[in-house]
Short mmCIF file of C-alpha atoms in Angstrom, two decimals:
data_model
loop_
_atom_site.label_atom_id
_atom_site.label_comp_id
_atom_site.label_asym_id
_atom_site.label_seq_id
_atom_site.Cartn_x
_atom_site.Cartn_y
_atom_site.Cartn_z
CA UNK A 9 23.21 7.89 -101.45
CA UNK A 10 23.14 4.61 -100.52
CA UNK A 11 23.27 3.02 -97.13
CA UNK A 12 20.57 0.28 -97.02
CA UNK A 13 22.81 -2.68 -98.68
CA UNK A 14 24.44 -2.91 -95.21
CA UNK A 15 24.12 -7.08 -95.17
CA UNK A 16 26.91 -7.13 -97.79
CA UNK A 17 29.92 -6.90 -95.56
CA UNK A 18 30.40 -6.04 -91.69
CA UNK A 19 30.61 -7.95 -88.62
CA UNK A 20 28.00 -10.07 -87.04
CA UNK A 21 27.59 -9.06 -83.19
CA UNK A 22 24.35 -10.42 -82.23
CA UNK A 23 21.82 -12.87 -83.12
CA UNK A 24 18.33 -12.96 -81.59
CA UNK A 25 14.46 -13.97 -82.42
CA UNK A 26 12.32 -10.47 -83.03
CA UNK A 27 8.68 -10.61 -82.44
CA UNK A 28 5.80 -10.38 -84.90
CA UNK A 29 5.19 -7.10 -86.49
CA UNK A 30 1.98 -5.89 -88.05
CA UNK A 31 3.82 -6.54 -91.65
CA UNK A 32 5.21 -10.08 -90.36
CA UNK A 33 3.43 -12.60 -89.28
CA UNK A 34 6.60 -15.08 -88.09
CA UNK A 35 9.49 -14.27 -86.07
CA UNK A 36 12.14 -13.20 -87.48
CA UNK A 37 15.66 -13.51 -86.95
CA UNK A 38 18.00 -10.34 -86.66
CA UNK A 39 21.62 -9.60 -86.81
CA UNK A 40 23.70 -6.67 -86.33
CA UNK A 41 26.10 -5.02 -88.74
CA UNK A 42 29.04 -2.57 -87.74
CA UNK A 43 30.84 -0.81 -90.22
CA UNK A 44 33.78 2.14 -90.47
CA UNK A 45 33.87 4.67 -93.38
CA UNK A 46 36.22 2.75 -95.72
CA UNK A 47 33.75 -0.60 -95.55
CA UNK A 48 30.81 1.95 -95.62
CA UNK A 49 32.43 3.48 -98.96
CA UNK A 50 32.99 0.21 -100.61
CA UNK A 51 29.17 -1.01 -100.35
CA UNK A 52 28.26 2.47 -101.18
CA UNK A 53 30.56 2.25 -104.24
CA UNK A 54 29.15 -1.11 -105.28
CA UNK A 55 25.66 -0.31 -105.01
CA UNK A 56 25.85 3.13 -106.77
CA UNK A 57 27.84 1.09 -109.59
CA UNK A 58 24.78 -1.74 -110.77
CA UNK A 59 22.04 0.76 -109.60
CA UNK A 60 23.73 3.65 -112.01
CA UNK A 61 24.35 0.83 -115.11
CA UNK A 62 22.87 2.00 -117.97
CA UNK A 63 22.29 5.62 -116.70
CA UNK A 64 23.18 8.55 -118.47
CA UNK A 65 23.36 10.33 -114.72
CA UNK A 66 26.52 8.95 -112.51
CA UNK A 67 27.51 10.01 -109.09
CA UNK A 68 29.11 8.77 -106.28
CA UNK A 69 28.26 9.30 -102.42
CA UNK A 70 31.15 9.00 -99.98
CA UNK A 71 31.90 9.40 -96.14
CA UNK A 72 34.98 11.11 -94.35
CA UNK A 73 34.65 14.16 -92.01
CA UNK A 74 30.70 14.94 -93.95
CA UNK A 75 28.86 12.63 -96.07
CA UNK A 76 29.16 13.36 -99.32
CA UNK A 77 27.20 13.06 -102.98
CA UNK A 78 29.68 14.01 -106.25
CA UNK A 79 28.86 13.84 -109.77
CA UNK A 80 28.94 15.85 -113.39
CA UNK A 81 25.53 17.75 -114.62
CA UNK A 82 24.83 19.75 -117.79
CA UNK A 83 24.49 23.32 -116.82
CA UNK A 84 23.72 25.34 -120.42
CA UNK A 85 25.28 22.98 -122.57
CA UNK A 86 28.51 22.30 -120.12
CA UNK A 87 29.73 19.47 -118.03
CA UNK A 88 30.12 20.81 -114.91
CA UNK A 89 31.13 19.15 -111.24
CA UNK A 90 29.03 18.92 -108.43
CA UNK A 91 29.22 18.21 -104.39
CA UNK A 92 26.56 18.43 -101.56
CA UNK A 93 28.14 18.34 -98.25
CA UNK A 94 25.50 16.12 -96.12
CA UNK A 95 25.29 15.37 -92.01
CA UNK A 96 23.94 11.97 -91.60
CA UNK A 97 21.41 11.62 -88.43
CA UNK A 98 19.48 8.05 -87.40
CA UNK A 99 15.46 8.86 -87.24
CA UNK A 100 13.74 6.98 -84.64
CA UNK A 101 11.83 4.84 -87.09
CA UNK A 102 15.48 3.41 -88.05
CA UNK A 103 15.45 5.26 -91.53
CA UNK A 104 18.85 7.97 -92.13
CA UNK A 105 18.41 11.54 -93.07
CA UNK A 106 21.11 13.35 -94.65
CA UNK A 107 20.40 17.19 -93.57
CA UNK A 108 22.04 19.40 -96.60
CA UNK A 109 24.98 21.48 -95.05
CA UNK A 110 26.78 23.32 -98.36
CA UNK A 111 26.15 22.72 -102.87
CA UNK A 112 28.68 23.64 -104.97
CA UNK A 113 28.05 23.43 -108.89
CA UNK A 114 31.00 24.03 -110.82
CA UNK A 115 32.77 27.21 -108.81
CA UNK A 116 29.57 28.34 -107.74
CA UNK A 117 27.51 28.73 -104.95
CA UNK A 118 23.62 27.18 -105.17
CA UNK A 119 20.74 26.98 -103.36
CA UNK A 120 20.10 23.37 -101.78
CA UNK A 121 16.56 23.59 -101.80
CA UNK A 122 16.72 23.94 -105.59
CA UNK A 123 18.77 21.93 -106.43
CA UNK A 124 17.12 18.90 -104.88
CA UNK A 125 14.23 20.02 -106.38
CA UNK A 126 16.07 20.05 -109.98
CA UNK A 127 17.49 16.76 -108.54
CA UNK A 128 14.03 14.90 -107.35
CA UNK A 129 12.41 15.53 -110.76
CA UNK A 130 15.83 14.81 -113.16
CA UNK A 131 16.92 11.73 -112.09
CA UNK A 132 16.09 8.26 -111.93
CA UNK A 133 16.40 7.55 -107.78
CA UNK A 134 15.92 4.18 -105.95
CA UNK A 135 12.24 4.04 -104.80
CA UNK A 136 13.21 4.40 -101.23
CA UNK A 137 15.26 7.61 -101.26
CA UNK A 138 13.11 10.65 -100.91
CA UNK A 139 14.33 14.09 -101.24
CA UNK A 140 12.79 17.64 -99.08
CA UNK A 141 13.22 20.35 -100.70
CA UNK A 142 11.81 22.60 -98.47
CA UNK A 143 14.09 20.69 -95.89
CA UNK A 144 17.14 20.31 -97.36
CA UNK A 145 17.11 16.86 -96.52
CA UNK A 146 17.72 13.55 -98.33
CA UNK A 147 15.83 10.42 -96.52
CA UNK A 148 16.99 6.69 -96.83
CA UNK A 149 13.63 4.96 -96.14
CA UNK A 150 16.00 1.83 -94.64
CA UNK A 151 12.05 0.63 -93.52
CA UNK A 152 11.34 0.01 -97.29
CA UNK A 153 14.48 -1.07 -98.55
CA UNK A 154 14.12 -4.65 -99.15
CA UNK A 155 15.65 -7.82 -100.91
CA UNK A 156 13.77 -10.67 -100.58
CA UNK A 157 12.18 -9.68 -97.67
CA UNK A 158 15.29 -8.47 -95.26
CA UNK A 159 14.77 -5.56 -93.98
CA UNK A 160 17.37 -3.28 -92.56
CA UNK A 161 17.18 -0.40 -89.63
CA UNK A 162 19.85 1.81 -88.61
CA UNK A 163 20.73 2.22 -84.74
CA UNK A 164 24.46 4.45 -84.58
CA UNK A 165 26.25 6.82 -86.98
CA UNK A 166 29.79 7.90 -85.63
CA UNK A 167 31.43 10.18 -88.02
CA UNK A 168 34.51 10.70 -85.92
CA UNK A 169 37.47 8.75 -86.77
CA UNK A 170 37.47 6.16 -88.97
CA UNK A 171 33.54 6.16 -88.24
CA UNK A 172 31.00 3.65 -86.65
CA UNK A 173 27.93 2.89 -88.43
CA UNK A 174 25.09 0.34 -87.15
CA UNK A 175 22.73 -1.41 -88.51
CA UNK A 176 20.06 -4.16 -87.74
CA UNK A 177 19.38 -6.68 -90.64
CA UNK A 178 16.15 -8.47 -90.20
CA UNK A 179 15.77 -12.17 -92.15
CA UNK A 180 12.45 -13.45 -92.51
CA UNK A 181 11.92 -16.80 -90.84
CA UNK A 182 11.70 -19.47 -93.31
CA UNK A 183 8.29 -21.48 -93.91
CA UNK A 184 9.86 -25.02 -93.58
#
């Protein structure tokens, strides 16, 4: 479910001075990240891997013709396999929503809307991921993902091919 480690791999393509923002006081400076599906996949992979450490809950979120979140749940006692078939959009505000398109738990056919709700109050999420219900839609709050103060935004999701996905990373100025 994770997108917003983008500034681990990728290609730099611009570099330019932002201007203040009512969180920032300084300039900042600002790159851009492009990435296909398989480089996508690997940060995903990584991420998911120390986030998910020493939790009893593992999945794994991956991107080819859908996006796509996999992973084993107890269902009455039995391990059983899950997948949620996702579409990935860019919101204005530079955040990623992943509208729910199809659930599948074990051979059978669920409702989305419950079983993010089941999902949103069983499992240990990152801060910035929020989950609709009612919307069938999982939100990566890119805006309040953070390390040390970079900030990332998203810009372009192609899921054709072997997939274009864009990203601004923002780097505080330093105070020197």
């Amino acid at each position: 479910m994770a997108v917003g480690f983008v500034a681990v791999t990728g290609t730099r393509s611009a570099n330019k001075t932002l201007g203040t923002t009512a969180t920032q006081k300084t300039p900042a400076s600002a790159f851009d990240v492009t990435l296909n599906k398989q480089q996508l996949n690997a940060i995903s992979a990584y991420y998911l891997d120390r986030y998910q450490k020493n939790s009893d809950q593992q999945y794994a979120f991956a991107v080819d013709n859908d996006a796509v979140l996999t992973g084993q749940t107890q269902l009455l006692g039995i391990t059983v396999n899950y997948g949620l078939s996702l579409t990935p959009k860019v919101l204005d505000n530079g955040n990623v929503a992943l509208k729910a398109k199809k659930l599948a738990v074990g051979s059978l056919s669920m409702p989305v809307s419950m079983v993010l709700s089941y999902v949103s109050q069983h499992y240990d999420l990152p801060k910035w991921i929020h989950l609709d219900p009612s919307q069938k839609t999982i939100t990566l709050d890119l805006a309040h993902f953070s390390t040390n103060g970079i900030s990332y935004r998203a810009t372009k999701i192609d899921m054709s091919g072997d997939g274009q996905f864009n990203f601004t990373v923002r780097v505080p100025k330093t105070k020197s």
